Amino acid sequence: MTILKKIKYSFSAQQKHWVGDGFHVYGLLRPTDELNKFISPFVMLDYASPKEFSSSKQRRGVGEHPHRGIETVTFAYQGEVEHRDSSGGGGVIKSGDVQWMTAGSGLVHDEFHSVQFTKKGGIFEMVQLWINLPKKNKMTKPKYQEISKKDIPNIALSKKSELRVIAGIYEGQKGPSSTFTEINLYDVISNENKHLSLKFKSGTNTVILIMSGELEIENKTFKDKNILIFEREGNKVDFKVSNDFKGLILNGEPIDEPIIAHGPFVMNTKEEIYQAFSDYQNGKMGTL
Ligand code: MN
């Protein structure tokens, strides 16, 4: 039986803030007690909407900082991001690429505009998503997956609209990312007005970020920089998109465990957060 998922929360970002000097973002998901139940396993989402950067000699970005207990996933839409971490992971992701970093037990990393993008300047657009790890995997060994555009299945929904499967599965096509819990991550680009219907397992959480264009659902129209969070119940999401639409669709099996998030660490208890700070300060998460 098909049951439509209903919107639980919808909101738009009012103000951008800087992450370092390279990422000017709308903070759209945060792990508040109210939201957790409906966004888990996702913890945080920042959207750096298109912004022009002038050519520069000095790389812009965020210097060395730690993470533990999560995965950070960076989607490059325009511009280039360079990363290196203390577990040996690193690389440059370009337009259409995705970087999937498992912080697990802990690492330190930095995130900058690439050398080439810094020199040339141009439009920069990116999403960073934090995904929670279940208690039993929080202290897993750090891992780095560089997912290049060519490895992401690009499915033509029609002549002018496409869906990419970054993780999970869509109509039998599997995405390249390896995940700890069941997750589906798609992005959709449509150059025509299009009706979309996506099927998900009942009881899973679903979130849609509108990056550009409009999305119509439940007789309401939502614009860019809006985020929609759905009820767990239901197994289908039905909506229309405009002819200039770009959006990111997140779906996942919720991790129903307590969350204590503090800065770059997301753990299950306060004691584990204190331990994370202490381990970081004592150099146990490594150095660059
Ligand atoms: Mn980081």
Tab-separated table of N, CA and C in Angstrom, residues 36 40 68-70 132-139 255-262 265-274 276:
chain	number	residue	atom	x	y	z
A	36	ASN	N	15.884	16.061	15.950
A	36	ASN	CA	16.594	14.778	15.878
A	36	ASN	C	15.754	13.607	15.407
A	40	SER	N	17.384	12.216	11.948
A	40	SER	CA	18.383	11.163	12.163
A	40	SER	C	18.315	10.152	11.008
A	68	ARG	N	34.789	13.659	15.687
A	68	ARG	CA	34.643	12.276	16.183
A	68	ARG	C	33.156	11.916	16.189
A	69	GLY	N	32.862	10.664	15.882
A	69	GLY	CA	31.508	10.137	16.055
A	69	GLY	C	30.574	10.313	14.873
A	70	ILE	N	31.081	10.932	13.806
A	70	ILE	CA	30.228	11.213	12.641
A	70	ILE	C	30.969	10.946	11.328
A	132	ASN	N	25.285	10.888	11.397
A	132	ASN	CA	25.623	10.267	12.672
A	132	ASN	C	26.075	8.831	12.471
A	133	LEU	N	26.896	8.353	13.378
A	133	LEU	CA	27.270	6.940	13.391
A	133	LEU	C	26.556	6.281	14.564
A	134	PRO	N	26.090	5.046	14.378
A	134	PRO	CA	25.474	4.361	15.515
A	134	PRO	C	26.514	4.128	16.610
A	135	LYS	N	26.040	4.020	17.821
A	135	LYS	CA	26.905	3.825	18.997
A	135	LYS	C	27.997	2.791	18.721
A	136	LYS	N	27.612	1.684	18.126
A	136	LYS	CA	28.582	0.597	17.928
A	136	LYS	C	29.657	0.921	16.882
A	137	ASN	N	29.447	1.972	16.079
A	137	ASN	CA	30.446	2.333	15.068
A	137	ASN	C	31.120	3.681	15.333
A	138	LYS	N	30.781	4.313	16.468
A	138	LYS	CA	31.321	5.666	16.702
A	138	LYS	C	32.843	5.686	16.731
A	139	MET	N	33.440	4.604	17.231
A	139	MET	CA	34.889	4.578	17.354
A	139	MET	C	35.539	3.752	16.231
A	255	ILE	N	18.668	6.559	13.590
A	255	ILE	CA	19.433	5.941	14.677
A	255	ILE	C	18.794	6.456	15.962
A	256	ASP	N	18.004	5.620	16.601
A	256	ASP	CA	17.277	6.080	17.786
A	256	ASP	C	18.114	5.877	19.038
A	257	GLU	N	19.164	6.670	19.155
A	257	GLU	CA	20.048	6.630	20.320
A	257	GLU	C	20.241	8.071	20.783
A	258	PRO	N	20.565	8.283	22.062
A	258	PRO	CA	20.770	9.664	22.523
A	258	PRO	C	21.913	10.342	21.775
A	259	ILE	N	21.760	11.637	21.546
A	259	ILE	CA	22.807	12.402	20.863
A	259	ILE	C	23.260	13.532	21.767
A	260	ILE	N	24.557	13.646	21.973
A	260	ILE	CA	25.118	14.850	22.571
A	260	ILE	C	26.098	15.405	21.545
A	261	ALA	N	25.740	16.567	20.985
A	261	ALA	CA	26.589	17.169	19.958
A	261	ALA	C	27.251	18.382	20.559
A	262	HIS	N	28.554	18.460	20.414
A	262	HIS	CA	29.252	19.638	20.893
A	262	HIS	C	30.345	19.989	19.903
A	265	PHE	N	32.151	17.323	17.621
A	265	PHE	CA	31.979	15.959	18.115
A	265	PHE	C	30.504	15.636	18.300
A	266	VAL	N	30.097	14.443	17.890
A	266	VAL	CA	28.719	14.002	18.114
A	266	VAL	C	28.776	12.615	18.747
A	267	MET	N	28.427	12.563	20.039
A	267	MET	CA	28.540	11.310	20.780
A	267	MET	C	27.200	10.977	21.443
A	268	ASN	N	27.181	9.954	22.304
A	268	ASN	CA	25.948	9.536	22.956
A	268	ASN	C	25.811	10.083	24.376
A	269	THR	N	26.931	10.417	25.008
A	269	THR	CA	26.882	10.924	26.391
A	269	THR	C	27.824	12.124	26.557
A	270	LYS	N	27.588	12.897	27.615
A	270	LYS	CA	28.456	14.041	27.937
A	270	LYS	C	29.871	13.573	28.229
A	271	GLU	N	29.986	12.450	28.939
A	271	GLU	CA	31.307	11.924	29.300
A	271	GLU	C	32.127	11.647	28.032
A	272	GLU	N	31.450	11.124	27.017
A	272	GLU	CA	32.158	10.837	25.751
A	272	GLU	C	32.606	12.115	25.048
A	273	ILE	N	31.840	13.197	25.255
A	273	ILE	CA	32.244	14.497	24.692
A	273	ILE	C	33.498	15.002	25.425
A	274	TYR	N	33.492	14.920	26.788
A	274	TYR	CA	34.689	15.338	27.552
A	274	TYR	C	35.896	14.525	27.115
A	276	ALA	N	36.371	13.135	24.232
A	276	ALA	CA	36.779	13.556	22.881
A	276	ALA	C	37.661	14.805	22.963
